[in-house]
Each structure stands twice: as structure tokens, then as C-alpha cells.
mmCIF file of C-alpha atoms and ligand atoms in Angstrom:
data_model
loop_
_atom_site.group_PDB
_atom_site.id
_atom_site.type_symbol
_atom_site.label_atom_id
_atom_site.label_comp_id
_atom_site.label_asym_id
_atom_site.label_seq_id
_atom_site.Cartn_x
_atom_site.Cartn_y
_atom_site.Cartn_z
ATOM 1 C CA UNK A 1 15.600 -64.792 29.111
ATOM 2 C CA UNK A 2 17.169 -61.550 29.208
ATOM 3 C CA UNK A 3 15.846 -57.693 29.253
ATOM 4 C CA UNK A 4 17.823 -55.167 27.693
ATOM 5 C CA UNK A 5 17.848 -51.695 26.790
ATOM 6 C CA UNK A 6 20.331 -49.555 24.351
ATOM 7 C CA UNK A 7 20.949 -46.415 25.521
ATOM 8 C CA UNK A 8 23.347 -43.511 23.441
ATOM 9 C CA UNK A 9 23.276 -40.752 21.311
ATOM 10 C CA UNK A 10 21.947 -41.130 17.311
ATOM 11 C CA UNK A 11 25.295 -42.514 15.917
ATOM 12 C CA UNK A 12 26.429 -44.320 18.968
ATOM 13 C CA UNK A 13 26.168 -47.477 16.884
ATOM 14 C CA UNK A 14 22.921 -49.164 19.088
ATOM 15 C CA UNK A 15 21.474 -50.134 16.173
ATOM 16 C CA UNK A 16 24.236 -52.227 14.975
ATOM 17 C CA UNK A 17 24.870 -53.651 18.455
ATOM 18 C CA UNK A 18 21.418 -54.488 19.216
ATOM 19 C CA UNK A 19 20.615 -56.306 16.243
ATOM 20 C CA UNK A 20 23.959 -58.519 16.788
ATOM 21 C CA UNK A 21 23.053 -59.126 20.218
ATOM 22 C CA UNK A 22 19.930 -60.137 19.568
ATOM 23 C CA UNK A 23 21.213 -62.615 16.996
ATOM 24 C CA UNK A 24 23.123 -63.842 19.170
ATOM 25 C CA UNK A 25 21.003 -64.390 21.934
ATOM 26 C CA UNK A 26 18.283 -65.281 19.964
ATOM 27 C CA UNK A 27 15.929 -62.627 21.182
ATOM 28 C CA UNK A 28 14.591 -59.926 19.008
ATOM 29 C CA UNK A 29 15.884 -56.347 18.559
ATOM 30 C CA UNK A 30 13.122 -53.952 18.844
ATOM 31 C CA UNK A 31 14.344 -50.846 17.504
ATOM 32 C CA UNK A 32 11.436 -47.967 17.533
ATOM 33 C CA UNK A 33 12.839 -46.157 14.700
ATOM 34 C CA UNK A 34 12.654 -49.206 12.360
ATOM 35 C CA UNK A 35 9.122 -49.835 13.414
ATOM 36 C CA UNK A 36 7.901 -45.966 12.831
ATOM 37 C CA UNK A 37 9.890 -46.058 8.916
ATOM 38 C CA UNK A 38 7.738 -49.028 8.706
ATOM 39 C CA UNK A 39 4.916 -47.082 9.528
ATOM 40 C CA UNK A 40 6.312 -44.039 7.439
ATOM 41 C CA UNK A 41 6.295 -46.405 4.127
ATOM 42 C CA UNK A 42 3.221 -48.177 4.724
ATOM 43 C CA UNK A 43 1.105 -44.935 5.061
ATOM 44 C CA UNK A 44 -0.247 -46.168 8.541
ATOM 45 C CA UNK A 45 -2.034 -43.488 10.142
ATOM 46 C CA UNK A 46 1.042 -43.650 12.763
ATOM 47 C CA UNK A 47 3.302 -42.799 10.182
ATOM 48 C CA UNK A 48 1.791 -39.896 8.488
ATOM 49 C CA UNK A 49 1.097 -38.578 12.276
ATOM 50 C CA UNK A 50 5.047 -39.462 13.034
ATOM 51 C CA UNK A 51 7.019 -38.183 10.188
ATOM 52 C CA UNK A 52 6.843 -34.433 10.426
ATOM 53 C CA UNK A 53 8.330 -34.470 13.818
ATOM 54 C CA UNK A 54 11.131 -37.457 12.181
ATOM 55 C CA UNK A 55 11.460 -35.192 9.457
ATOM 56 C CA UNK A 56 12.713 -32.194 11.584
ATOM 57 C CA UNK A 57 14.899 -34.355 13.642
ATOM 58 C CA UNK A 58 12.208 -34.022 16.820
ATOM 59 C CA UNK A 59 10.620 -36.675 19.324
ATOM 60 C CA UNK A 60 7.512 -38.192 18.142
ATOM 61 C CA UNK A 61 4.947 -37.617 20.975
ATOM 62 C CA UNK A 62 4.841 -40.082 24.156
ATOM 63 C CA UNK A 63 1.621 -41.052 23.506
ATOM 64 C CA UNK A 64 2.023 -42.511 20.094
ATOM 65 C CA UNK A 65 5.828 -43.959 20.185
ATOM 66 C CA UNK A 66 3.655 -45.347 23.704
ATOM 67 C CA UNK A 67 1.213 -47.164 22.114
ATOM 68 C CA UNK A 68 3.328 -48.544 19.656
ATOM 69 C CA UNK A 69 5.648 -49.798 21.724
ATOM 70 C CA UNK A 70 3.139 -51.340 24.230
ATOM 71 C CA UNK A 71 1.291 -53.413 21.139
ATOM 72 C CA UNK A 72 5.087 -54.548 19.956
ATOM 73 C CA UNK A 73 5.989 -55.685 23.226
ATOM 74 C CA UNK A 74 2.773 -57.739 23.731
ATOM 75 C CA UNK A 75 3.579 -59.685 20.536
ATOM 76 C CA UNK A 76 4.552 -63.266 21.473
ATOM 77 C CA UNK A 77 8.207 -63.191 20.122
ATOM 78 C CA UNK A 78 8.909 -60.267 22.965
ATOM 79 C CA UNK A 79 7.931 -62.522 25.615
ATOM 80 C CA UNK A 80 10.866 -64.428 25.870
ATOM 81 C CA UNK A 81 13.187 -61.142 25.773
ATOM 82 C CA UNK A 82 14.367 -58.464 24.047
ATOM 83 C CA UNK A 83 16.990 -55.627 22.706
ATOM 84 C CA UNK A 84 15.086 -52.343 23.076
ATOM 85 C CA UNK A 85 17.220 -49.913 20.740
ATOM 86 C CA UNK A 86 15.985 -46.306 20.485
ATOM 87 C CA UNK A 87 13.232 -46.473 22.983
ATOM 88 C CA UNK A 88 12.476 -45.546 25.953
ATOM 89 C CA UNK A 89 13.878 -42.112 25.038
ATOM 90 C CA UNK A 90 12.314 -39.753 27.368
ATOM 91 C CA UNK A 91 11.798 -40.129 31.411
ATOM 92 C CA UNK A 92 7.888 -40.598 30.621
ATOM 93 C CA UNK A 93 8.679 -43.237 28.140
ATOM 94 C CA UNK A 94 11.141 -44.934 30.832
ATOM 95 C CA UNK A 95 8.530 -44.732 33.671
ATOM 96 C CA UNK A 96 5.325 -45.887 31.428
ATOM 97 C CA UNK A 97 7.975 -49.213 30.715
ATOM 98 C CA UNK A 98 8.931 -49.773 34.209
ATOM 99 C CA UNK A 99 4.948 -49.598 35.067
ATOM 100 C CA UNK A 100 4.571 -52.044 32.461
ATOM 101 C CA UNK A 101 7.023 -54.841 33.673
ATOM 102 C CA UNK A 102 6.151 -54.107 36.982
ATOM 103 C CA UNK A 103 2.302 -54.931 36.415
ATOM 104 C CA UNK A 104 3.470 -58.357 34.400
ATOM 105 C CA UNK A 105 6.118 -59.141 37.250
ATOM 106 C CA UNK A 106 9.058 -58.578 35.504
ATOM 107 C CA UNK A 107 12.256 -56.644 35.532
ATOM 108 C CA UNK A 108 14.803 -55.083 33.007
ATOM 109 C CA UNK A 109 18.137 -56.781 33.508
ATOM 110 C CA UNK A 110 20.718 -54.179 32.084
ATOM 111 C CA UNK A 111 20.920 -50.758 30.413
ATOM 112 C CA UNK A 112 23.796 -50.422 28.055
ATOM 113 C CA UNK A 113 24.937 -47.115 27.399
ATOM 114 C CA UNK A 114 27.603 -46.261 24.645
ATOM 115 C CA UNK A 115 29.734 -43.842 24.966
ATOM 116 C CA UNK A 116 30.822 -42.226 21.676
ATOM 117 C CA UNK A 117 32.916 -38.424 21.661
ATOM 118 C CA UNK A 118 30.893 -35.825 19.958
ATOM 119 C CA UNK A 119 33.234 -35.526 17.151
ATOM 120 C CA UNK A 120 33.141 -38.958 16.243
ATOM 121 C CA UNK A 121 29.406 -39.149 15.958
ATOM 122 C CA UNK A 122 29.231 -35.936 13.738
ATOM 123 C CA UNK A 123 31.840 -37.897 11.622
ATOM 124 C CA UNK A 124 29.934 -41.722 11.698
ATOM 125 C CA UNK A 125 25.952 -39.886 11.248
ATOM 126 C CA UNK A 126 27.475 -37.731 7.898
ATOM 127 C CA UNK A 127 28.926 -40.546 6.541
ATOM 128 C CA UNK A 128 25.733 -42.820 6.801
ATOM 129 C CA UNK A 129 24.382 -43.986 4.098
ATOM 130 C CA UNK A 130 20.925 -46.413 3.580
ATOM 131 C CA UNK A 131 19.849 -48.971 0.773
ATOM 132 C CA UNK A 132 16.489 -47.451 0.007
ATOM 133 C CA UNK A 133 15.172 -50.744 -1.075
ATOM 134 C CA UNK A 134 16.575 -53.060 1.295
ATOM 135 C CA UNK A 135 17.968 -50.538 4.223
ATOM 136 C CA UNK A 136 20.989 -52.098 4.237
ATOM 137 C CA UNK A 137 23.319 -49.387 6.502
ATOM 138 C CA UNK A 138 27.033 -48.283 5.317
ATOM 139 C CA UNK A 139 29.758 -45.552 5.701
ATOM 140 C CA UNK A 140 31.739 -43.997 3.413
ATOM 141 C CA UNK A 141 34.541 -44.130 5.200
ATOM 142 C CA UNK A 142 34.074 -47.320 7.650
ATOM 143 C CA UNK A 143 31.867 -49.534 5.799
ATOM 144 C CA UNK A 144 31.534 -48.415 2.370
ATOM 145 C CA UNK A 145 30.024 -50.468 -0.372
ATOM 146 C CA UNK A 146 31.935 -51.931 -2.921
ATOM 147 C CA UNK A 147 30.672 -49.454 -5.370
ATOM 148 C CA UNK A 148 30.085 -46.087 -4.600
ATOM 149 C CA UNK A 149 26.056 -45.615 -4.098
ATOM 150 C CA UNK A 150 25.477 -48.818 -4.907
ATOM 151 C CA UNK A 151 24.138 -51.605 -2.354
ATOM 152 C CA UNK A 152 26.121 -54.579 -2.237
ATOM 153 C CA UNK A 153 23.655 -57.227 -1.514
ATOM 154 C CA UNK A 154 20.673 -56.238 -3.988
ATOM 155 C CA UNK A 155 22.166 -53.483 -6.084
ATOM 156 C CA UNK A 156 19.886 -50.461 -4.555
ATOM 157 C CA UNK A 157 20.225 -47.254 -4.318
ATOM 158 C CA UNK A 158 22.175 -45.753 -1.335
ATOM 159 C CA UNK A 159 20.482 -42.692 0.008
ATOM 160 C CA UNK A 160 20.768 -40.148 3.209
ATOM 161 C CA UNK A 161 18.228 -40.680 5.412
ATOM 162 C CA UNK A 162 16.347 -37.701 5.652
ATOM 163 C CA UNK A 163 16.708 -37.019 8.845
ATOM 164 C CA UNK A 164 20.692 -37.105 8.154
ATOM 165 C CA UNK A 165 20.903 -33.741 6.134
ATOM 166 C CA UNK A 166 23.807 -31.831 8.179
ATOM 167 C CA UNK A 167 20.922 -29.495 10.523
ATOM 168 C CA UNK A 168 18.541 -31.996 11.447
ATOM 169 C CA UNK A 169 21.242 -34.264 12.677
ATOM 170 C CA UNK A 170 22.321 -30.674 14.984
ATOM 171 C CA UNK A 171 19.034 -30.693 16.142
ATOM 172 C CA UNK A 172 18.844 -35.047 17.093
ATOM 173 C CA UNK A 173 22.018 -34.416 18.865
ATOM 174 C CA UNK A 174 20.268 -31.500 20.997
ATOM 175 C CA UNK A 175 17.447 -33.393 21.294
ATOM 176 C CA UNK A 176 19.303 -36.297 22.858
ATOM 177 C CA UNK A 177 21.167 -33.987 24.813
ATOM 178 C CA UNK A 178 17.913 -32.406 26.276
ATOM 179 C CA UNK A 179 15.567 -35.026 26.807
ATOM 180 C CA UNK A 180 17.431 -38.525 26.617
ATOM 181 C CA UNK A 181 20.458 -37.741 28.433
ATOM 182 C CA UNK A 182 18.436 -37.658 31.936
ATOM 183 C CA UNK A 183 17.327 -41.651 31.286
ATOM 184 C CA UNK A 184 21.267 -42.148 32.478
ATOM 185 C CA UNK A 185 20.748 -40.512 35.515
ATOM 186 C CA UNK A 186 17.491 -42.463 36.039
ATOM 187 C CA UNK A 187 18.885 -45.720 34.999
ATOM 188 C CA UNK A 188 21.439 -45.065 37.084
ATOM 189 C CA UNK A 189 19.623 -44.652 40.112
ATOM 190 C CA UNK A 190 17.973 -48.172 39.928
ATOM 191 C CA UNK A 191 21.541 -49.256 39.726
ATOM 192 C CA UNK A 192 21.121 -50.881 35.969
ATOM 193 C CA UNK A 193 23.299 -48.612 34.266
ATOM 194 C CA UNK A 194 26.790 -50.367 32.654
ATOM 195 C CA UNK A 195 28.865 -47.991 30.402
ATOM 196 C CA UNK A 196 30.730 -49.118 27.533
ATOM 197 C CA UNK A 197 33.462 -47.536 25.340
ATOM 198 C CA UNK A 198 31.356 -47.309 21.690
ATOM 199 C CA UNK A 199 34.669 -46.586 19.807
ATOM 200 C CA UNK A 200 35.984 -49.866 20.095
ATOM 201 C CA UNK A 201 34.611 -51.635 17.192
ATOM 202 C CA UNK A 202 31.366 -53.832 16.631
ATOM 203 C CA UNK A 203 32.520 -57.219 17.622
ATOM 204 C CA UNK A 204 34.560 -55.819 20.827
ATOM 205 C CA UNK A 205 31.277 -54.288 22.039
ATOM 206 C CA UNK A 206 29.227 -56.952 21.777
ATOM 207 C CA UNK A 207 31.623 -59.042 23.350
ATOM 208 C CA UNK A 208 31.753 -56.930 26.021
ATOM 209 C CA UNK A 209 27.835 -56.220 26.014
ATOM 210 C CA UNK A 210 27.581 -60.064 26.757
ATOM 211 C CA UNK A 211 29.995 -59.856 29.540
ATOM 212 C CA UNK A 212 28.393 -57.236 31.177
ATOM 213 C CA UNK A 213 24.603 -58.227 30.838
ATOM 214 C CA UNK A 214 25.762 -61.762 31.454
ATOM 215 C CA UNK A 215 27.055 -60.357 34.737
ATOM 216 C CA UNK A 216 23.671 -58.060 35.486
ATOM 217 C CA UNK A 217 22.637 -61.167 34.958
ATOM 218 C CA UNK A 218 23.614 -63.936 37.188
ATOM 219 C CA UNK A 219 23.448 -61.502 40.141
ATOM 220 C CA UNK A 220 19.670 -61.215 39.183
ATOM 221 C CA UNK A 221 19.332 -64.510 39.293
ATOM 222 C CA UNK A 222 21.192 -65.168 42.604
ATOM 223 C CA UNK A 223 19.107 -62.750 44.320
ATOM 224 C CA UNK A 224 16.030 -64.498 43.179
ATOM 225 C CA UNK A 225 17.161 -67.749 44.572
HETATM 226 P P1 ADP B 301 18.807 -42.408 15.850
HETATM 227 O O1 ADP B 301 18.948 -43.123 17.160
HETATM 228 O O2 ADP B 301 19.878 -42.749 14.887
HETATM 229 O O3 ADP B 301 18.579 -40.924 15.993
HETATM 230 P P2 ADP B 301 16.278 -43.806 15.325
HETATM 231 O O4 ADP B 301 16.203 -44.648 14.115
HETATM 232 O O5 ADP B 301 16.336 -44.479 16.648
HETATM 233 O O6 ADP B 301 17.500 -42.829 15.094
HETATM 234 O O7 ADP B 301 15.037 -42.795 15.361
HETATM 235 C C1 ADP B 301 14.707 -41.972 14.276
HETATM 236 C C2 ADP B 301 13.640 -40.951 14.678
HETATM 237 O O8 ADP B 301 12.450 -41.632 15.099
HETATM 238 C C3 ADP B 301 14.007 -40.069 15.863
HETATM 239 O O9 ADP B 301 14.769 -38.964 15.458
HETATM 240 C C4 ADP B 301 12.629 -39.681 16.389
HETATM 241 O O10 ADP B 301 12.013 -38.689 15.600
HETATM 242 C C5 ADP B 301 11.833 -40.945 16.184
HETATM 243 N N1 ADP B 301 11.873 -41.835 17.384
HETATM 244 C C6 ADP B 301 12.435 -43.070 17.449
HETATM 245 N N2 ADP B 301 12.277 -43.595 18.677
HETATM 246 C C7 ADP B 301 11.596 -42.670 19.411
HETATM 247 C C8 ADP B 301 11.128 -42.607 20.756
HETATM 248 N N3 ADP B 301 11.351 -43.621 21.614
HETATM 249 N N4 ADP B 301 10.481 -41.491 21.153
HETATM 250 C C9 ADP B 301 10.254 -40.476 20.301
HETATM 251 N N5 ADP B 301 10.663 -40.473 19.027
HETATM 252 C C10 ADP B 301 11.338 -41.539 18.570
HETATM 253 ZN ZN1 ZN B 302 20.030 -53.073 -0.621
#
């Protein structure tokens, strides 16, 4: 049973991480940006309140990303664990999840945060491309598909998200700057904070995701006992 969240700037590569890691552990990756493009195509009410602000590269509003979350989490699958990747992303949304666990008893046992150079994120978030039927994720330069625009596992379409047109993705890097770049300090206080090197390629990080949380871990554990 293991609690952990994903912290880094869009690009970081927490997406890619968390969804290996949860593989791996057999927990699932809960990544609040899937779930709201979920919401987005099915034309929930959530989604056609969410996407203007997605659109333009903004937060979506506490209060709904809150209540999403909160009804996710409940689920039964999230009981036993889980990869949070993308939330929280604010201080609010950080202190309305550490009220949460606290009322059901339980604790987070490690925040991962990946450290990626601003350069290199510019170059991995304009490279990105997305299956638009089955979201399959690539780079042109670092995972490309075997042909150009063309998914490789059900022949799709390849698309930029919109919210990876060159400005919006200046304005998600300001916005992480602004308002997610405090949850380190705050993470960091409560002494769950463990910093990894995001340049070192996917299998190296999990690797080295395991060995950390593994380690957050057992001293959890042993100061249960
Ligand atoms: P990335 O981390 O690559 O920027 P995500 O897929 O995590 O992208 O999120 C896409 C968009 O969804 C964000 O730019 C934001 O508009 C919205 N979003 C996702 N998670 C949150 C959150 N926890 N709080 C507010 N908005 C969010
Ligand atoms: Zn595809």
C-alpha cells in the first residue's frame, strides 16, 4: 500500500513515470488531466465548465478539479493506493488532500519531484505529439512513430494537443512557476519531498522512484511499529 504524489513542471515526464509506476506496483495512476480530457470528450458538464481555462493553458478552479478528485479517490480501486500525477497543483488543492487523509487516517508516503532544465522542457512539450483516437503520446525527436503522423499501434492521427501551441505552453510554464512551485516548499516542510534528476531516462527514474519511495517507505512503517 503506498501513497504517492508526482510533482514537476508540464513536460517533466510525470505522466510517463506515474503510469509505469503504477504498473508496476499495481496501483492506479490518477492523473487529473486525463480525467478532465475525459470529461472534455464526453461533454460532461465538468468538461465544458473546464476547457476554456485548459484551452488557455490556465488552472481549472479548486472547486471543480476538488470535487473531481475527491469522487475519484473514493472509488474502490484508490483504496489500496495510488500515483497522483498532475494534482494537487495549488497549496489549496494540497491542504483540501491532506484534510482528506487525515479524516480517513491515512498519510501520503512520498512526493516525487522531477527536476527537468527549462530548456529541455521547451524542447520535450514542442515536440509532443498525441494519437487523437487512442492518445497514445510520442516525440519527434525522442519517441517518434514509425511513420511520421501516424500512430503506431492503431494507425491514428497524431495531433498537438491544444494546449501545446508554442504560447499556451509559455503561459503552463508560468502558471507552474506561480502557483505549483510553492507545493515544494510545502511538501518540503512535512519532510516528504525526494528530488530526482528527470533527464535521466524513463526506466532510470522509475528505478530510482522505487528506491526512494521504497525508502519513504519502510521508515513509515518502522515508525508505526
Ligand atoms: P501538464 O502537466 O502536461 O501541463 P496535464 O495533463 O496534467 O498537463 O493538465 C492539463 C491541463 O488540465 C492543465 O493545464 C490545467 O488546465 C488542467 N489541470 C490538470 N490538473 C489540474 C489541477 N490539479 N488543478 C487545476 N487544473 C488542472
Ligand atoms: Zn493511436
Amino acid at each position: 500500500m503506498i501513497r504517492i504524489v508526482l510533482l514537476g513542471p508540464p513536460g517533466s515526464g510525470k505522466g510517463t513515470q506515474a503510469s509505469a509506476l503504477g504498473r508496476r506496483r499495481s496501483i492506479p495512476h490518477i492523473a487529473s488531466g486525463d480525467l478532465l480530457r475525459a470529461n472534455v470528450r464526453e461533454g460532461t458538464e465538468l468538461g465544458r465548465r473546464a476547457r476554456p481555462y485548459m484551452d488557455r493553458g490556465e488552472l481549472v478552479p479548486d472547486e471543480l478539479i476538488l470535487d473531481m478528485m475527491s469522487e475519484r479517490l473514493s472509488q474502490p480501486d484508490a483504496q489500496e493506493g495510488y500515483v497522483l500525477d498532475g494534482f494537487p497543483r495549488t497549496v489549496a488543492q494540497a491542504e483540501a488532500l491532506d484534510a482528506r487523509l487525515r479524516e480517513i487516517g491515512r498519510e501520503l508516503d512520498a512526493v516525487v519531484y522531477l527536476r527537468v532544465p527549462e530548456e529541455e522542457i521547451q524542447r520535450r512539450l514542442a515536440g509532443r505529439r498525441t494519437c487523437a483516437a487512442c492518445y497514445a503520446v510520442y516525440h519527434v525527436d525522442t519517441m517518434p512513430s514509425e511513420k511520421e503522423d501516424v500512430c503506431d499501434k492503431c494507425s491514428g492521427d497524431l495531433i498537438r494537443r491544444d494546449d501545446e501551441a508554442p504560447e499556451v505552453i509559455h503561459t503552463r510554464l508560468e502558471v507552474y512557476e506561480e502557483q505549483t512551485r510553492p507545493l515544494l516548499d510545502f511538501y518540503r516542510r512535512q519532510e516528504l519531498l525526494r528530488e530526482i534528476d528527470g533527464t535521466i531516462g524513463v526506466d532510470n527514474v522509475v528505478r530510482e522512484i522505487e528506491r526512494l519511495v521504497g525508502a519513504a517507505h519502510a521508515a513509515a512503517q518502522e515508525q508505526k511499529a
